[in-house]
PDB file of C-alpha atoms in Angstrom:
ATOM      1  CA  MET A  17       0.000   0.000   0.000  1.00  0.00           C
ATOM      2  CA  THR A  18       2.925   2.320   0.369  1.00  0.00           C
ATOM      3  CA  GLY A  19       4.434   2.237  -3.091  1.00  0.00           C
ATOM      4  CA  ALA A  20       7.345   0.345  -1.541  1.00  0.00           C
ATOM      5  CA  ASN A  21       8.652  -0.618  -4.956  1.00  0.00           C
ATOM      6  CA  ARG A  22       9.337   3.095  -5.501  1.00  0.00           C
ATOM      7  CA  GLY A  23      10.885   3.708  -2.103  1.00  0.00           C
ATOM      8  CA  LEU A  24       7.820   5.419  -0.661  1.00  0.00           C
ATOM      9  CA  GLY A  25       7.198   4.885   3.014  1.00  0.00           C
ATOM     10  CA  ARG A  26       4.260   5.002   5.370  1.00  0.00           C
ATOM     11  CA  HIS A  27       4.764   8.723   6.007  1.00  0.00           C
ATOM     12  CA  PHE A  28       4.040   9.452   2.347  1.00  0.00           C
ATOM     13  CA  ALA A  29       0.889   7.309   2.450  1.00  0.00           C
ATOM     14  CA  ARG A  30      -0.204   9.072   5.643  1.00  0.00           C
ATOM     15  CA  ARG A  31       0.257  12.481   4.010  1.00  0.00           C
ATOM     16  CA  LEU A  32      -1.942  11.355   1.128  1.00  0.00           C
ATOM     17  CA  LEU A  33      -4.647  10.197   3.544  1.00  0.00           C
ATOM     18  CA  GLU A  34      -4.296  13.450   5.478  1.00  0.00           C
ATOM     19  CA  ARG A  35      -4.878  15.475   2.324  1.00  0.00           C
ATOM     20  CA  ASN A  36      -7.479  13.403   0.502  1.00  0.00           C
ATOM     21  CA  PHE A  37      -9.547  12.043   3.406  1.00  0.00           C
ATOM     22  CA  TRP A  38      -8.982  14.111   6.542  1.00  0.00           C
ATOM     23  CA  GLY A  39      -8.554  17.384   4.641  1.00  0.00           C
ATOM     24  CA  THR A  40     -11.814  16.880   2.770  1.00  0.00           C
ATOM     25  CA  LEU A  41     -13.600  15.939   5.986  1.00  0.00           C
ATOM     26  CA  ALA A  42     -12.343  19.125   7.674  1.00  0.00           C
ATOM     27  CA  VAL A  43     -13.574  21.308   4.803  1.00  0.00           C
ATOM     28  CA  VAL A  44     -16.972  19.586   4.739  1.00  0.00           C
ATOM     29  CA  ARG A  45     -17.332  20.001   8.505  1.00  0.00           C
ATOM     30  CA  ALA A  46     -16.470  23.689   8.217  1.00  0.00           C
ATOM     31  CA  PHE A  47     -18.900  24.453   5.396  1.00  0.00           C
ATOM     32  CA  ALA A  48     -21.837  22.109   6.102  1.00  0.00           C
ATOM     33  CA  PRO A  49     -23.311  24.377   8.825  1.00  0.00           C
ATOM     34  CA  VAL A  50     -22.980  27.420   6.564  1.00  0.00           C
ATOM     35  CA  LEU A  51     -24.702  25.623   3.699  1.00  0.00           C
ATOM     36  CA  SER A  52     -27.435  24.425   6.055  1.00  0.00           C
ATOM     37  CA  ALA A  53     -28.033  27.939   7.394  1.00  0.00           C
ATOM     38  CA  ASN A  54     -28.456  29.119   3.807  1.00  0.00           C
ATOM     39  CA  GLY A  55     -30.960  26.408   2.893  1.00  0.00           C
ATOM     40  CA  GLY A  56     -28.497  23.996   1.290  1.00  0.00           C
ATOM     41  CA  GLY A  57     -26.113  24.153  -1.599  1.00  0.00           C
ATOM     42  CA  ALA A  58     -23.557  21.907  -3.225  1.00  0.00           C
ATOM     43  CA  ILE A  59     -20.177  20.372  -2.530  1.00  0.00           C
ATOM     44  CA  LEU A  60     -18.037  19.071  -5.395  1.00  0.00           C
ATOM     45  CA  ASN A  61     -15.434  16.535  -4.316  1.00  0.00           C
ATOM     46  CA  VAL A  62     -12.675  15.991  -6.858  1.00  0.00           C
ATOM     47  CA  LEU A  63     -12.037  12.265  -6.928  1.00  0.00           C
ATOM     48  CA  SER A  64     -10.015  10.028  -9.213  1.00  0.00           C
ATOM     49  CA  ALA A  65     -10.391   6.878 -11.250  1.00  0.00           C
ATOM     50  CA  GLN A  66      -7.774   5.608  -8.822  1.00  0.00           C
ATOM     51  CA  SER A  67     -10.452   5.548  -6.152  1.00  0.00           C
ATOM     52  CA  TRP A  68     -11.643   2.451  -8.046  1.00  0.00           C
ATOM     53  CA  HIS A  69      -8.420   0.914  -9.312  1.00  0.00           C
ATOM     54  CA  ALA A  70      -4.789   0.770  -8.241  1.00  0.00           C
ATOM     55  CA  TYR A  71      -1.826   1.070 -10.557  1.00  0.00           C
ATOM     56  CA  PRO A  72       1.616  -0.314  -9.719  1.00  0.00           C
ATOM     57  CA  GLY A  73       3.518   2.125  -7.540  1.00  0.00           C
ATOM     58  CA  THR A  74       0.502   4.276  -6.672  1.00  0.00           C
ATOM     59  CA  ASN A  75      -1.170   2.226  -3.977  1.00  0.00           C
ATOM     60  CA  GLY A  76      -0.891   4.917  -1.290  1.00  0.00           C
ATOM     61  CA  TYR A  77      -2.646   7.375  -3.601  1.00  0.00           C
ATOM     62  CA  HIS A  78      -5.211   4.722  -4.543  1.00  0.00           C
ATOM     63  CA  ALA A  79      -6.006   3.998  -0.891  1.00  0.00           C
ATOM     64  CA  SER A  80      -6.374   7.706  -0.096  1.00  0.00           C
ATOM     65  CA  LYS A  81      -8.709   8.260  -3.056  1.00  0.00           C
ATOM     66  CA  ALA A  82     -10.749   5.150  -2.202  1.00  0.00           C
ATOM     67  CA  ALA A  83     -11.212   6.600   1.292  1.00  0.00           C
ATOM     68  CA  HIS A  84     -12.102   9.963  -0.283  1.00  0.00           C
ATOM     69  CA  TRP A  85     -14.750   8.261  -2.451  1.00  0.00           C
ATOM     70  CA  ALA A  86     -16.205   6.434   0.575  1.00  0.00           C
ATOM     71  CA  LEU A  87     -16.285   9.707   2.512  1.00  0.00           C
ATOM     72  CA  THR A  88     -18.058  11.434  -0.381  1.00  0.00           C
ATOM     73  CA  LYS A  89     -20.774   8.774  -0.444  1.00  0.00           C
ATOM     74  CA  GLY A  90     -21.296   8.965   3.314  1.00  0.00           C
ATOM     75  CA  VAL A  91     -21.316  12.762   3.485  1.00  0.00           C
ATOM     76  CA  ARG A  92     -23.814  12.792   0.610  1.00  0.00           C
ATOM     77  CA  LEU A  93     -26.248  10.770   2.735  1.00  0.00           C
ATOM     78  CA  GLU A  94     -25.663  12.873   5.847  1.00  0.00           C
ATOM     79  CA  LEU A  95     -26.107  16.250   4.161  1.00  0.00           C
ATOM     80  CA  ALA A  96     -29.042  15.397   1.886  1.00  0.00           C
ATOM     81  CA  GLU A  97     -31.624  16.246   4.551  1.00  0.00           C
ATOM     82  CA  GLN A  98     -30.249  19.783   4.866  1.00  0.00           C
ATOM     83  CA  GLY A  99     -30.604  20.294   1.108  1.00  0.00           C
ATOM     84  CA  THR A 100     -26.907  19.992   0.286  1.00  0.00           C
ATOM     85  CA  LEU A 101     -25.975  18.078  -2.853  1.00  0.00           C
ATOM     86  CA  VAL A 102     -22.639  16.271  -2.669  1.00  0.00           C
ATOM     87  CA  THR A 103     -21.256  15.435  -6.095  1.00  0.00           C
ATOM     88  CA  GLY A 104     -18.219  13.283  -6.772  1.00  0.00           C
ATOM     89  CA  LEU A 105     -16.210  14.271  -9.853  1.00  0.00           C
ATOM     90  CA  HIS A 106     -14.157  11.306 -11.075  1.00  0.00           C
ATOM     91  CA  LEU A 107     -11.304  12.290 -13.334  1.00  0.00           C
ATOM     92  CA  GLY A 108      -7.937  11.128 -14.503  1.00  0.00           C
ATOM     93  CA  ALA A 109      -4.873  13.083 -15.432  1.00  0.00           C
ATOM     94  CA  VAL A 110      -5.704  16.731 -16.006  1.00  0.00           C
ATOM     95  CA  ASP A 111      -3.210  19.102 -17.603  1.00  0.00           C
ATOM     96  CA  THR A 112      -2.158  20.917 -14.408  1.00  0.00           C
ATOM     97  CA  ASP A 113       1.060  21.362 -12.435  1.00  0.00           C
ATOM     98  CA  PHE A 114       0.109  18.269 -10.377  1.00  0.00           C
ATOM     99  CA  SER A 115       0.439  16.028 -13.450  1.00  0.00           C
ATOM    100  CA  ALA A 116       3.456  17.789 -14.975  1.00  0.00           C
ATOM    101  CA  GLY A 117       5.612  14.656 -14.726  1.00  0.00           C
ATOM    102  CA  TYR A 118       3.007  12.390 -16.327  1.00  0.00           C
ATOM    103  CA  ASP A 119       3.555  11.699 -20.025  1.00  0.00           C
ATOM    104  CA  GLY A 120       0.194  10.082 -20.813  1.00  0.00           C
ATOM    105  CA  PRO A 121      -2.965  11.712 -22.111  1.00  0.00           C
ATOM    106  CA  LYS A 122      -4.362  14.565 -20.038  1.00  0.00           C
ATOM    107  CA  SER A 123      -7.748  16.244 -19.996  1.00  0.00           C
ATOM    108  CA  ASP A 124      -8.240  19.959 -20.473  1.00  0.00           C
ATOM    109  CA  PRO A 125      -8.811  21.614 -17.061  1.00  0.00           C
ATOM    110  CA  GLY A 126     -11.609  23.830 -18.388  1.00  0.00           C
ATOM    111  CA  VAL A 127     -13.515  20.869 -19.802  1.00  0.00           C
ATOM    112  CA  THR A 128     -13.111  18.978 -16.523  1.00  0.00           C
ATOM    113  CA  VAL A 129     -14.348  21.914 -14.429  1.00  0.00           C
ATOM    114  CA  ARG A 130     -17.295  22.435 -16.783  1.00  0.00           C
ATOM    115  CA  ALA A 131     -18.254  18.743 -16.429  1.00  0.00           C
ATOM    116  CA  GLY A 132     -18.313  19.103 -12.637  1.00  0.00           C
ATOM    117  CA  LEU A 133     -20.346  22.312 -12.648  1.00  0.00           C
ATOM    118  CA  ASP A 134     -22.779  20.944 -15.242  1.00  0.00           C
ATOM    119  CA  GLY A 135     -23.212  17.874 -13.046  1.00  0.00           C
ATOM    120  CA  ILE A 136     -24.074  20.014 -10.033  1.00  0.00           C
ATOM    121  CA  GLU A 137     -26.568  22.055 -12.058  1.00  0.00           C
ATOM    122  CA  ALA A 138     -28.183  18.794 -13.226  1.00  0.00           C
ATOM    123  CA  GLY A 139     -28.358  17.474  -9.650  1.00  0.00           C
ATOM    124  CA  GLU A 140     -25.979  14.594 -10.363  1.00  0.00           C
ATOM    125  CA  VAL A 141     -24.369  12.817  -7.423  1.00  0.00           C
ATOM    126  CA  GLU A 142     -21.577  11.467  -9.601  1.00  0.00           C
ATOM    127  CA  VAL A 143     -19.863  12.906 -12.666  1.00  0.00           C
ATOM    128  CA  ILE A 144     -17.548  10.826 -14.816  1.00  0.00           C
ATOM    129  CA  ALA A 145     -15.244  13.307 -16.558  1.00  0.00           C
ATOM    130  CA  ASP A 146     -14.358  11.335 -19.687  1.00  0.00           C
ATOM    131  CA  ALA A 147     -14.696   8.080 -21.626  1.00  0.00           C
ATOM    132  CA  TRP A 148     -11.702   6.373 -19.984  1.00  0.00           C
ATOM    133  CA  ARG A 149     -13.087   7.025 -16.475  1.00  0.00           C
ATOM    134  CA  ALA A 150     -16.448   5.613 -17.633  1.00  0.00           C
ATOM    135  CA  HIS A 151     -14.648   2.493 -18.854  1.00  0.00           C
ATOM    136  CA  VAL A 152     -12.806   2.135 -15.547  1.00  0.00           C
ATOM    137  CA  LYS A 153     -16.053   2.375 -13.583  1.00  0.00           C
ATOM    138  CA  GLN A 154     -17.774  -0.125 -15.865  1.00  0.00           C
ATOM    139  CA  ALA A 155     -14.872  -2.527 -15.344  1.00  0.00           C
ATOM    140  CA  LEU A 156     -15.735  -2.665 -11.625  1.00  0.00           C
ATOM    141  CA  ALA A 157     -18.623  -4.995 -12.459  1.00  0.00           C
ATOM    142  CA  GLY A 158     -16.259  -7.464 -14.115  1.00  0.00           C
ATOM    143  CA  HIS A 159     -13.433  -9.656 -12.937  1.00  0.00           C
ATOM    144  CA  PRO A 160     -11.158  -7.880 -10.414  1.00  0.00           C
ATOM    145  CA  THR A 161      -8.104  -8.128 -12.695  1.00  0.00           C
ATOM    146  CA  ARG A 162      -9.845  -7.149 -15.957  1.00  0.00           C
ATOM    147  CA  LEU A 163      -8.674  -3.552 -15.961  1.00  0.00           C
ATOM    148  CA  SER A 164      -5.123  -4.425 -14.901  1.00  0.00           C
ATOM    149  CA  ASP A 165      -4.977  -7.001 -17.684  1.00  0.00           C
ATOM    150  CA  GLU A 166      -6.164  -4.406 -20.217  1.00  0.00           C
ATOM    151  CA  ILE A 167      -3.548  -1.922 -19.051  1.00  0.00           C
ATOM    152  CA  ARG A 168      -0.777  -4.509 -19.305  1.00  0.00           C
ATOM    153  CA  ALA A 169      -1.987  -5.474 -22.799  1.00  0.00           C
ATOM    154  CA  GLY A 170      -1.673  -1.868 -23.934  1.00  0.00           C
ATOM    155  CA  PHE A 171      -5.380  -1.029 -24.039  1.00  0.00           C
ATOM    156  CA  VAL A 172      -4.625   2.366 -22.572  1.00  0.00           C
TER     157      VAL A 172
END
């Protein structure tokens, strides 16, 4: 779970959990009362396809995003009665500073943001940002190694 094959230790994995799980929880706790006092609103949690699937060397990130996804689903249930929509935006690599070292395909940030905002306006609880993320989610219903096998075979 730590990305040990890349020399990453438990402190790195803990930082990822601190940011993606505990950080999100702190922000939700801070804003939920404000949203409630104003009759509701919306929260958009930026998730990742890696909340559903691990890639070699990224297991700490995967675990933190899986926890983030679980938190999003739970918070959605808790805040629904106050009129707050909680939407999860699942995306992959977006062309930002965060993914500067990644050489694969990247989504346009403006298109990704627009997908999230359009999803909120439509009342969606989940937004899948692109076709690859939709494929990854669909693969969840299949054999647990299906997606990994496709990646190894060069599907991506």
